[in-house]
Structure formats: C-alpha cells, structure tokens
Amino acid sequence: MASKYLPAALRSSRRIVSQISRPQWRSFSATSQVRSETLAVHRNKPDNNPSIPFKFNEQNLALIDEILQRYPPQYKKAAVLPLLDLGQRQHGYCSISVMNEVARILEMPPMRVYEVATFYTMFNREPVGKFFVQVCTTTPCQLGGCGSDKIVEAINNYLGITPGHTTEDGLFTYIEVECLGACVNAPMMQINDDYYEDLTPESAVALLKALRESAQAAETGKTVKVPAPGPLSGRRSCENSAGLTNLKEPPTWDPEVFMRKDGQL
Ligand code: FES
C-alpha cells in the first residue's frame, strides 16, 4: 500500500522543496577601486580657489584669437582643450580660476569645463614641480630593455619620493602613467613636453641629476648640459639597435631597366 502512494509523495515533496525561497545572489569579483580625489574633487585651498584672479597674458590672448578662428562662432566651446592647455602652461596647472576663465571666454557653463579638465589626465589640477616626470609602466615598457620596474626603483631612490609626490625643493613631480606611444623605445619617460627613451637606471638618474643641476645653475646664470630628448642609448630613432641587417648595399639592379623612361611614376 505504501509503495502505491510513494511516487505521489515524492512528487509533492519535490514541489515543496522547489518552492522554498533561496537567496538570490551570486558572487562576482572586481579589481580594487582606486580612489583619487585629486582627479575629480575640488576643494578650495589658499593657492587654488575661485577668488584668485587669473587672466591670460597678451601673447596667449593673441593665440586664443587665432584658435577661435578655426571654429564657427556658435561652436567655439570646441576650443576648450587648447585653451585649457594654454592656461595650464601659463599658470603651471589647471586651477579653478584657469577653468573659470576658459568657461567665461568660451561662454560655457563652468561645470562643462571642469568635466573636460578632470577627464583628461594631462591636465594637472594641483601644482606640479618644475619638471613633471611621467614614467610609463605599461606592459611593453615593463618588458622592454631593462624594464620599467628598474627605472621606477632608480627614480624612487634618487628623488627620495614615490610616484604621485613632489620633491621638497619643488623641482620634480613624479607619476607613473600608461602607454605614451613610444613602446618601440621602451622603457621611456616623459619630462614636461619631452620624451626620453631607451632608458637604463643609470641614464634615468643621470638625466634627473642634469636637470636638477641645470635648474640650480640657472639661478646663478650658469648653464649645464642636459641630455637631448629622444633615445639615450645612441639610437637615432627606433631603428634596429643591432645596426643594419639588410639593404646594406646599393641596389644591384639597373634603374634604367626597371624604371619608366618617360619620367612618370
Ligand atoms: S608601453 Fe611605454 S610607451 Fe608604450
């Protein structure tokens, strides 16, 4: 008799079990959040608040006139990037007063200018040192040459600071950045507007020393030779560092045979 009712009992018990509510969640993973207040949050400080006046100088006003002529008058806000760049070059960084002045000139809501300046990492929202050092630590620079880890370590030791900080003498601000587009000359770093490539720990430190000496010598009117931008390895550009491996001889074929004789391409 019991066996007659067993299948029905199993069915109903399965139904009851399926109706018991179960927690509706599933696990997921995410990389750790990097919180950076300097990128997106403005807090008034004695040296960076809206009551500090900022005006473009005569030279930059002339440049702004020229830049604005590239856009129809109703779209002049398209010039927000070059104007922020000019403001940063004149003032040293993109202070709130620089952004407000750009907004006034371009007749934009200031918030729209803040959005642009905080989106693009090349705009510094805080003061930086005389030499703004950006060391690329993306994969090709990590793997190329001696590797960017060694460059970072050498700079940490020489400057006595870690990325994201400024030296006490105000000469160097130093950060790590993503690919700067010179991977073929890895590892590399950008200092102000210049690229220095094919770095070794020794050449990187020698470069920083020369920059420091040049800044100190400038106060006394002297000059110090600083390595020229580009590869510091002796390469002229991004040619094979082992030298020419092909096309070493002039062509052996007779141009008269292979080229058209009517002068046309
Ligand atoms: S990875 Fe460093 S420049 Fe591209």
PDB file of C-alpha atoms and ligand atoms in Angstrom:
ATOM      1  CA  MET A   1       0.000   0.000   0.000  1.00  0.00           C
ATOM      2  CA  ALA A   2       2.844   2.346   0.967  1.00  0.00           C
ATOM      3  CA  SER A   3       4.530   1.728  -2.369  1.00  0.00           C
ATOM      4  CA  LYS A   4       1.342   2.761  -4.207  1.00  0.00           C
ATOM      5  CA  TYR A   5       1.433   6.291  -2.771  1.00  0.00           C
ATOM      6  CA  LEU A   6       5.232   6.739  -2.778  1.00  0.00           C
ATOM      7  CA  PRO A   7       5.641   8.373  -6.247  1.00  0.00           C
ATOM      8  CA  ALA A   8       2.949  10.947  -5.491  1.00  0.00           C
ATOM      9  CA  ALA A   9       4.529  11.727  -2.120  1.00  0.00           C
ATOM     10  CA  LEU A  10       7.950  12.202  -3.740  1.00  0.00           C
ATOM     11  CA  ARG A  11       6.469  14.484  -6.384  1.00  0.00           C
ATOM     12  CA  SER A  12       4.738  16.697  -3.853  1.00  0.00           C
ATOM     13  CA  SER A  13       7.756  16.865  -1.567  1.00  0.00           C
ATOM     14  CA  ARG A  14       9.914  17.895  -4.538  1.00  0.00           C
ATOM     15  CA  ARG A  15       7.422  20.632  -5.339  1.00  0.00           C
ATOM     16  CA  ILE A  16       7.511  21.880  -1.747  1.00  0.00           C
ATOM     17  CA  VAL A  17      11.303  21.931  -1.732  1.00  0.00           C
ATOM     18  CA  SER A  18      11.361  23.858  -5.012  1.00  0.00           C
ATOM     19  CA  GLN A  19       9.053  26.497  -3.546  1.00  0.00           C
ATOM     20  CA  ILE A  20      11.305  27.238  -0.566  1.00  0.00           C
ATOM     21  CA  SER A  21      12.815  30.606  -1.293  1.00  0.00           C
ATOM     22  CA  ARG A  22      16.516  30.586  -1.817  1.00  0.00           C
ATOM     23  CA  PRO A  23      18.851  33.564  -1.540  1.00  0.00           C
ATOM     24  CA  GLN A  24      19.010  35.445  -4.850  1.00  0.00           C
ATOM     25  CA  TRP A  25      22.640  36.394  -5.078  1.00  0.00           C
ATOM     26  CA  ARG A  26      25.762  35.365  -6.847  1.00  0.00           C
ATOM     27  CA  SER A  27      29.337  36.222  -6.240  1.00  0.00           C
ATOM     28  CA  PHE A  28      31.321  38.457  -8.534  1.00  0.00           C
ATOM     29  CA  SER A  29      34.802  39.834  -8.443  1.00  0.00           C
ATOM     30  CA  ALA A  30      36.131  43.264  -9.238  1.00  0.00           C
ATOM     31  CA  THR A  31      39.507  44.909  -9.207  1.00  0.00           C
ATOM     32  CA  SER A  32      40.146  47.126  -6.247  1.00  0.00           C
ATOM     33  CA  GLN A  33      38.880  50.666  -6.582  1.00  0.00           C
ATOM     34  CA  VAL A  34      41.459  53.362  -6.974  1.00  0.00           C
ATOM     35  CA  ARG A  35      40.128  56.475  -5.358  1.00  0.00           C
ATOM     36  CA  SER A  36      41.726  59.674  -6.498  1.00  0.00           C
ATOM     37  CA  GLU A  37      40.434  62.898  -5.054  1.00  0.00           C
ATOM     38  CA  THR A  38      42.947  64.938  -6.959  1.00  0.00           C
ATOM     39  CA  LEU A  39      41.357  63.983 -10.279  1.00  0.00           C
ATOM     40  CA  ALA A  40      37.728  64.749  -9.707  1.00  0.00           C
ATOM     41  CA  VAL A  41      37.200  66.668  -6.488  1.00  0.00           C
ATOM     42  CA  HIS A  42      37.944  70.339  -5.988  1.00  0.00           C
ATOM     43  CA  ARG A  43      38.364  71.686  -2.502  1.00  0.00           C
ATOM     44  CA  ASN A  44      39.222  75.348  -2.054  1.00  0.00           C
ATOM     45  CA  LYS A  45      42.767  75.899  -0.862  1.00  0.00           C
ATOM     46  CA  PRO A  46      44.715  79.095  -0.257  1.00  0.00           C
ATOM     47  CA  ASP A  47      46.502  78.680  -3.609  1.00  0.00           C
ATOM     48  CA  ASN A  48      43.584  77.248  -5.572  1.00  0.00           C
ATOM     49  CA  ASN A  49      40.210  78.883  -5.076  1.00  0.00           C
ATOM     50  CA  PRO A  50      37.865  80.917  -7.287  1.00  0.00           C
ATOM     51  CA  SER A  51      38.714  84.229  -5.630  1.00  0.00           C
ATOM     52  CA  ILE A  52      42.275  84.113  -7.036  1.00  0.00           C
ATOM     53  CA  PRO A  53      42.181  86.141 -10.259  1.00  0.00           C
ATOM     54  CA  PHE A  54      43.507  84.633 -13.475  1.00  0.00           C
ATOM     55  CA  LYS A  55      43.784  86.338 -16.850  1.00  0.00           C
ATOM     56  CA  PHE A  56      45.561  85.127 -19.969  1.00  0.00           C
ATOM     57  CA  ASN A  57      48.592  87.222 -20.910  1.00  0.00           C
ATOM     58  CA  GLU A  58      48.803  89.225 -24.142  1.00  0.00           C
ATOM     59  CA  GLN A  59      50.653  86.520 -26.026  1.00  0.00           C
ATOM     60  CA  ASN A  60      48.131  83.838 -25.101  1.00  0.00           C
ATOM     61  CA  LEU A  61      45.187  86.138 -25.847  1.00  0.00           C
ATOM     62  CA  ALA A  62      46.553  86.516 -29.383  1.00  0.00           C
ATOM     63  CA  LEU A  63      46.854  82.722 -29.633  1.00  0.00           C
ATOM     64  CA  ILE A  64      43.298  82.309 -28.364  1.00  0.00           C
ATOM     65  CA  ASP A  65      42.040  84.676 -31.078  1.00  0.00           C
ATOM     66  CA  GLU A  66      43.830  82.556 -33.659  1.00  0.00           C
ATOM     67  CA  ILE A  67      42.473  79.275 -32.204  1.00  0.00           C
ATOM     68  CA  LEU A  68      38.897  80.546 -32.098  1.00  0.00           C
ATOM     69  CA  GLN A  69      39.031  81.409 -35.794  1.00  0.00           C
ATOM     70  CA  ARG A  70      39.215  77.668 -36.511  1.00  0.00           C
ATOM     71  CA  TYR A  71      35.672  77.105 -35.267  1.00  0.00           C
ATOM     72  CA  PRO A  72      32.285  78.554 -36.221  1.00  0.00           C
ATOM     73  CA  PRO A  73      31.335  81.144 -33.558  1.00  0.00           C
ATOM     74  CA  GLN A  74      28.440  79.021 -32.272  1.00  0.00           C
ATOM     75  CA  TYR A  75      30.840  76.090 -31.683  1.00  0.00           C
ATOM     76  CA  LYS A  76      33.686  77.954 -30.026  1.00  0.00           C
ATOM     77  CA  LYS A  77      33.418  75.715 -26.985  1.00  0.00           C
ATOM     78  CA  ALA A  78      35.179  73.119 -29.177  1.00  0.00           C
ATOM     79  CA  ALA A  79      38.334  75.072 -28.317  1.00  0.00           C
ATOM     80  CA  VAL A  80      38.135  74.069 -24.661  1.00  0.00           C
ATOM     81  CA  LEU A  81      41.112  71.678 -24.870  1.00  0.00           C
ATOM     82  CA  PRO A  82      43.646  74.076 -26.429  1.00  0.00           C
ATOM     83  CA  LEU A  83      42.543  76.879 -24.110  1.00  0.00           C
ATOM     84  CA  LEU A  84      42.905  74.706 -21.019  1.00  0.00           C
ATOM     85  CA  ASP A  85      46.340  73.722 -22.284  1.00  0.00           C
ATOM     86  CA  LEU A  86      47.334  77.366 -22.708  1.00  0.00           C
ATOM     87  CA  GLY A  87      46.015  78.135 -19.230  1.00  0.00           C
ATOM     88  CA  GLN A  88      47.971  75.270 -17.730  1.00  0.00           C
ATOM     89  CA  ARG A  89      51.169  76.352 -19.478  1.00  0.00           C
ATOM     90  CA  GLN A  90      50.777  79.948 -18.282  1.00  0.00           C
ATOM     91  CA  HIS A  91      49.696  79.201 -14.710  1.00  0.00           C
ATOM     92  CA  GLY A  92      51.591  75.942 -14.149  1.00  0.00           C
ATOM     93  CA  TYR A  93      48.468  73.877 -13.551  1.00  0.00           C
ATOM     94  CA  CYS A  94      44.728  73.936 -14.228  1.00  0.00           C
ATOM     95  CA  SER A  95      43.494  75.806 -11.184  1.00  0.00           C
ATOM     96  CA  ILE A  96      39.805  76.503 -10.646  1.00  0.00           C
ATOM     97  CA  SER A  97      40.442  80.113 -11.732  1.00  0.00           C
ATOM     98  CA  VAL A  98      42.007  78.939 -15.014  1.00  0.00           C
ATOM     99  CA  MET A  99      38.980  76.756 -15.717  1.00  0.00           C
ATOM    100  CA  ASN A 100      36.566  79.567 -14.855  1.00  0.00           C
ATOM    101  CA  GLU A 101      38.376  81.955 -17.184  1.00  0.00           C
ATOM    102  CA  VAL A 102      38.233  79.399 -20.014  1.00  0.00           C
ATOM    103  CA  ALA A 103      34.497  78.969 -19.348  1.00  0.00           C
ATOM    104  CA  ARG A 104      33.994  82.744 -19.475  1.00  0.00           C
ATOM    105  CA  ILE A 105      35.868  83.142 -22.759  1.00  0.00           C
ATOM    106  CA  LEU A 106      34.076  80.209 -24.405  1.00  0.00           C
ATOM    107  CA  GLU A 107      30.677  81.124 -22.890  1.00  0.00           C
ATOM    108  CA  MET A 108      30.331  77.641 -21.426  1.00  0.00           C
ATOM    109  CA  PRO A 109      28.875  76.607 -18.065  1.00  0.00           C
ATOM    110  CA  PRO A 110      31.950  76.235 -15.791  1.00  0.00           C
ATOM    111  CA  MET A 111      30.856  72.688 -14.939  1.00  0.00           C
ATOM    112  CA  ARG A 112      31.336  71.658 -18.581  1.00  0.00           C
ATOM    113  CA  VAL A 113      34.937  72.894 -18.421  1.00  0.00           C
ATOM    114  CA  TYR A 114      35.512  71.109 -15.104  1.00  0.00           C
ATOM    115  CA  GLU A 115      34.242  67.886 -16.693  1.00  0.00           C
ATOM    116  CA  VAL A 116      36.787  68.146 -19.503  1.00  0.00           C
ATOM    117  CA  ALA A 117      39.696  69.108 -17.246  1.00  0.00           C
ATOM    118  CA  THR A 118      39.012  66.261 -14.831  1.00  0.00           C
ATOM    119  CA  PHE A 119      38.541  63.676 -17.606  1.00  0.00           C
ATOM    120  CA  TYR A 120      41.873  64.186 -19.377  1.00  0.00           C
ATOM    121  CA  THR A 121      44.812  63.207 -17.213  1.00  0.00           C
ATOM    122  CA  MET A 122      47.200  65.598 -18.960  1.00  0.00           C
ATOM    123  CA  PHE A 123      45.547  68.454 -17.092  1.00  0.00           C
ATOM    124  CA  ASN A 124      47.057  68.826 -13.653  1.00  0.00           C
ATOM    125  CA  ARG A 125      44.537  70.003 -11.114  1.00  0.00           C
ATOM    126  CA  GLU A 126      47.209  70.502  -8.474  1.00  0.00           C
ATOM    127  CA  PRO A 127      50.531  72.349  -8.685  1.00  0.00           C
ATOM    128  CA  VAL A 128      53.397  70.260 -10.048  1.00  0.00           C
ATOM    129  CA  GLY A 129      57.164  70.653  -9.856  1.00  0.00           C
ATOM    130  CA  LYS A 130      59.307  72.436 -12.435  1.00  0.00           C
ATOM    131  CA  PHE A 131      59.967  69.037 -14.003  1.00  0.00           C
ATOM    132  CA  PHE A 132      56.880  66.856 -14.371  1.00  0.00           C
ATOM    133  CA  VAL A 133      58.200  63.305 -14.730  1.00  0.00           C
ATOM    134  CA  GLN A 134      55.833  60.679 -16.147  1.00  0.00           C
ATOM    135  CA  VAL A 135      57.256  57.169 -16.231  1.00  0.00           C
ATOM    136  CA  CYS A 136      55.495  54.695 -18.485  1.00  0.00           C
ATOM    137  CA  THR A 137      54.892  51.375 -16.727  1.00  0.00           C
ATOM    138  CA  THR A 138      52.605  49.684 -19.251  1.00  0.00           C
ATOM    139  CA  THR A 139      53.498  46.162 -20.422  1.00  0.00           C
ATOM    140  CA  PRO A 140      55.877  46.956 -23.345  1.00  0.00           C
ATOM    141  CA  CYS A 141      57.863  49.310 -21.103  1.00  0.00           C
ATOM    142  CA  GLN A 142      57.812  46.739 -18.298  1.00  0.00           C
ATOM    143  CA  LEU A 143      59.242  44.131 -20.652  1.00  0.00           C
ATOM    144  CA  GLY A 144      61.434  46.239 -22.954  1.00  0.00           C
ATOM    145  CA  GLY A 145      65.119  46.829 -22.237  1.00  0.00           C
ATOM    146  CA  CYS A 146      65.844  46.681 -18.518  1.00  0.00           C
ATOM    147  CA  GLY A 147      62.124  47.047 -17.743  1.00  0.00           C
ATOM    148  CA  SER A 148      60.287  49.989 -16.208  1.00  0.00           C
ATOM    149  CA  ASP A 149      60.327  48.434 -12.713  1.00  0.00           C
ATOM    150  CA  LYS A 150      64.055  49.115 -12.537  1.00  0.00           C
ATOM    151  CA  ILE A 151      63.549  52.682 -13.795  1.00  0.00           C
ATOM    152  CA  VAL A 152      60.878  53.327 -11.184  1.00  0.00           C
ATOM    153  CA  GLU A 153      63.101  51.908  -8.457  1.00  0.00           C
ATOM    154  CA  ALA A 154      66.060  54.043  -9.554  1.00  0.00           C
ATOM    155  CA  ILE A 155      63.933  57.211  -9.615  1.00  0.00           C
ATOM    156  CA  ASN A 156      62.399  56.399  -6.218  1.00  0.00           C
ATOM    157  CA  ASN A 157      65.883  56.061  -4.775  1.00  0.00           C
ATOM    158  CA  TYR A 158      67.315  59.165  -6.438  1.00  0.00           C
ATOM    159  CA  LEU A 159      64.414  61.550  -5.798  1.00  0.00           C
ATOM    160  CA  GLY A 160      63.529  60.060  -2.419  1.00  0.00           C
ATOM    161  CA  ILE A 161      59.826  60.097  -3.252  1.00  0.00           C
ATOM    162  CA  THR A 162      57.294  57.607  -4.587  1.00  0.00           C
ATOM    163  CA  PRO A 163      55.019  58.196  -7.585  1.00  0.00           C
ATOM    164  CA  GLY A 164      52.363  60.848  -7.013  1.00  0.00           C
ATOM    165  CA  HIS A 165      54.586  63.142  -4.953  1.00  0.00           C
ATOM    166  CA  THR A 166      56.737  66.239  -5.362  1.00  0.00           C
ATOM    167  CA  THR A 167      60.279  66.675  -4.082  1.00  0.00           C
ATOM    168  CA  GLU A 168      60.791  69.095  -1.220  1.00  0.00           C
ATOM    169  CA  ASP A 169      62.732  71.511  -3.422  1.00  0.00           C
ATOM    170  CA  GLY A 170      59.678  71.674  -5.728  1.00  0.00           C
ATOM    171  CA  LEU A 171      61.751  70.641  -8.738  1.00  0.00           C
ATOM    172  CA  PHE A 172      60.273  67.232  -9.523  1.00  0.00           C
ATOM    173  CA  THR A 173      56.758  65.822  -9.524  1.00  0.00           C
ATOM    174  CA  TYR A 174      56.818  62.173 -10.422  1.00  0.00           C
ATOM    175  CA  ILE A 175      53.994  59.860 -11.507  1.00  0.00           C
ATOM    176  CA  GLU A 176      53.522  56.521 -13.255  1.00  0.00           C
ATOM    177  CA  VAL A 177      51.472  56.629 -16.455  1.00  0.00           C
ATOM    178  CA  GLU A 178      50.060  54.279 -19.055  1.00  0.00           C
ATOM    179  CA  CYS A 179      51.480  53.864 -22.571  1.00  0.00           C
ATOM    180  CA  LEU A 180      52.794  57.111 -24.061  1.00  0.00           C
ATOM    181  CA  GLY A 181      53.075  55.644 -27.549  1.00  0.00           C
ATOM    182  CA  ALA A 182      56.840  55.156 -27.719  1.00  0.00           C
ATOM    183  CA  CYS A 183      56.869  51.436 -26.933  1.00  0.00           C
ATOM    184  CA  VAL A 184      59.486  50.709 -29.579  1.00  0.00           C
ATOM    185  CA  ASN A 185      61.971  52.694 -27.467  1.00  0.00           C
ATOM    186  CA  ALA A 186      60.951  51.133 -24.148  1.00  0.00           C
ATOM    187  CA  PRO A 187      61.427  51.838 -21.332  1.00  0.00           C
ATOM    188  CA  MET A 188      60.750  55.540 -21.553  1.00  0.00           C
ATOM    189  CA  MET A 189      59.541  58.557 -19.630  1.00  0.00           C
ATOM    190  CA  GLN A 190      58.181  61.980 -20.442  1.00  0.00           C
ATOM    191  CA  ILE A 191      59.546  65.066 -18.710  1.00  0.00           C
ATOM    192  CA  ASN A 192      57.433  68.149 -19.378  1.00  0.00           C
ATOM    193  CA  ASP A 193      56.971  68.033 -23.181  1.00  0.00           C
ATOM    194  CA  ASP A 194      59.946  65.792 -23.999  1.00  0.00           C
ATOM    195  CA  TYR A 195      60.301  62.030 -24.361  1.00  0.00           C
ATOM    196  CA  TYR A 196      63.440  60.274 -23.056  1.00  0.00           C
ATOM    197  CA  GLU A 197      63.720  56.730 -24.332  1.00  0.00           C
ATOM    198  CA  ASP A 198      65.774  53.515 -24.191  1.00  0.00           C
ATOM    199  CA  LEU A 199      66.327  54.247 -20.512  1.00  0.00           C
ATOM    200  CA  THR A 200      68.549  52.395 -18.102  1.00  0.00           C
ATOM    201  CA  PRO A 201      68.541  53.083 -14.346  1.00  0.00           C
ATOM    202  CA  GLU A 202      71.878  54.887 -14.789  1.00  0.00           C
ATOM    203  CA  SER A 203      70.785  57.079 -17.717  1.00  0.00           C
ATOM    204  CA  ALA A 204      67.497  57.939 -16.000  1.00  0.00           C
ATOM    205  CA  VAL A 205      69.254  59.082 -12.841  1.00  0.00           C
ATOM    206  CA  ALA A 206      71.945  60.942 -14.831  1.00  0.00           C
ATOM    207  CA  LEU A 207      69.180  62.803 -16.669  1.00  0.00           C
ATOM    208  CA  LEU A 208      67.427  63.813 -13.445  1.00  0.00           C
ATOM    209  CA  LYS A 209      70.751  64.926 -11.956  1.00  0.00           C
ATOM    210  CA  ALA A 210      71.476  67.077 -15.018  1.00  0.00           C
ATOM    211  CA  LEU A 211      68.018  68.648 -14.812  1.00  0.00           C
ATOM    212  CA  ARG A 212      68.470  69.408 -11.115  1.00  0.00           C
ATOM    213  CA  GLU A 213      71.928  70.911 -11.725  1.00  0.00           C
ATOM    214  CA  SER A 214      70.620  72.954 -14.666  1.00  0.00           C
ATOM    215  CA  ALA A 215      67.832  74.401 -12.514  1.00  0.00           C
ATOM    216  CA  GLN A 216      70.264  75.268  -9.709  1.00  0.00           C
ATOM    217  CA  ALA A 217      72.814  76.689 -12.147  1.00  0.00           C
ATOM    218  CA  ALA A 218      70.168  78.847 -13.829  1.00  0.00           C
ATOM    219  CA  GLU A 219      69.825  80.794 -10.560  1.00  0.00           C
ATOM    220  CA  THR A 220      73.462  81.811 -10.842  1.00  0.00           C
ATOM    221  CA  GLY A 221      73.315  82.455 -14.580  1.00  0.00           C
ATOM    222  CA  LYS A 222      75.290  79.338 -15.487  1.00  0.00           C
ATOM    223  CA  THR A 223      74.254  76.615 -17.902  1.00  0.00           C
ATOM    224  CA  VAL A 224      74.518  72.857 -17.523  1.00  0.00           C
ATOM    225  CA  LYS A 225      74.297  70.472 -20.439  1.00  0.00           C
ATOM    226  CA  VAL A 226      71.192  68.305 -20.297  1.00  0.00           C
ATOM    227  CA  PRO A 227      70.862  65.187 -22.485  1.00  0.00           C
ATOM    228  CA  ALA A 228      68.832  65.844 -25.617  1.00  0.00           C
ATOM    229  CA  PRO A 229      65.359  64.285 -25.754  1.00  0.00           C
ATOM    230  CA  GLY A 230      64.977  61.012 -27.629  1.00  0.00           C
ATOM    231  CA  PRO A 231      66.727  57.665 -27.196  1.00  0.00           C
ATOM    232  CA  LEU A 232      69.520  57.813 -24.594  1.00  0.00           C
ATOM    233  CA  SER A 233      71.095  54.650 -25.967  1.00  0.00           C
ATOM    234  CA  GLY A 234      72.772  56.136 -29.005  1.00  0.00           C
ATOM    235  CA  ARG A 235      69.996  55.124 -31.336  1.00  0.00           C
ATOM    236  CA  ARG A 236      68.899  57.971 -33.590  1.00  0.00           C
ATOM    237  CA  SER A 237      65.284  56.922 -33.596  1.00  0.00           C
ATOM    238  CA  CYS A 238      63.651  53.498 -33.475  1.00  0.00           C
ATOM    239  CA  GLU A 239      65.997  51.731 -35.886  1.00  0.00           C
ATOM    240  CA  ASN A 240      67.354  48.250 -35.117  1.00  0.00           C
ATOM    241  CA  SER A 241      69.781  48.644 -32.214  1.00  0.00           C
ATOM    242  CA  ALA A 242      71.930  45.848 -33.701  1.00  0.00           C
ATOM    243  CA  GLY A 243      72.573  48.008 -36.762  1.00  0.00           C
ATOM    244  CA  LEU A 244      71.597  47.446 -40.358  1.00  0.00           C
ATOM    245  CA  THR A 245      70.791  43.847 -41.177  1.00  0.00           C
ATOM    246  CA  ASN A 246      69.617  44.305 -44.743  1.00  0.00           C
ATOM    247  CA  LEU A 247      69.668  46.847 -47.563  1.00  0.00           C
ATOM    248  CA  LYS A 248      73.354  47.367 -46.777  1.00  0.00           C
ATOM    249  CA  GLU A 249      74.476  47.659 -50.399  1.00  0.00           C
ATOM    250  CA  PRO A 250      73.297  49.993 -53.124  1.00  0.00           C
ATOM    251  CA  PRO A 251      70.787  48.249 -55.388  1.00  0.00           C
ATOM    252  CA  THR A 252      72.451  45.949 -57.921  1.00  0.00           C
ATOM    253  CA  TRP A 253      69.660  46.197 -60.442  1.00  0.00           C
ATOM    254  CA  ASP A 254      69.877  48.702 -63.242  1.00  0.00           C
ATOM    255  CA  PRO A 255      67.360  51.512 -62.660  1.00  0.00           C
ATOM    256  CA  GLU A 256      67.290  52.067 -66.408  1.00  0.00           C
ATOM    257  CA  VAL A 257      65.784  48.641 -66.834  1.00  0.00           C
ATOM    258  CA  PHE A 258      63.180  48.804 -64.110  1.00  0.00           C
ATOM    259  CA  MET A 259      62.114  52.449 -64.137  1.00  0.00           C
ATOM    260  CA  ARG A 260      59.861  54.107 -66.652  1.00  0.00           C
ATOM    261  CA  LYS A 261      61.726  56.328 -69.055  1.00  0.00           C
ATOM    262  CA  ASP A 262      59.007  58.922 -69.555  1.00  0.00           C
ATOM    263  CA  GLY A 263      59.604  60.365 -66.051  1.00  0.00           C
ATOM    264  CA  GLN A 264      56.134  59.393 -64.822  1.00  0.00           C
ATOM    265  CA  LEU A 265      55.655  57.421 -61.646  1.00  0.00           C
TER     266      LEU A 265
HETATM  267  S1  FES B   1      54.206  50.887 -23.187  1.00  0.00           S
HETATM  268 FE1  FES B   1      55.527  52.506 -22.642  1.00  0.00          FE
HETATM  269  S2  FES B   1      55.380  53.820 -24.336  1.00  0.00           S
HETATM  270 FE2  FES B   1      54.023  52.222 -24.848  1.00  0.00          FE
END
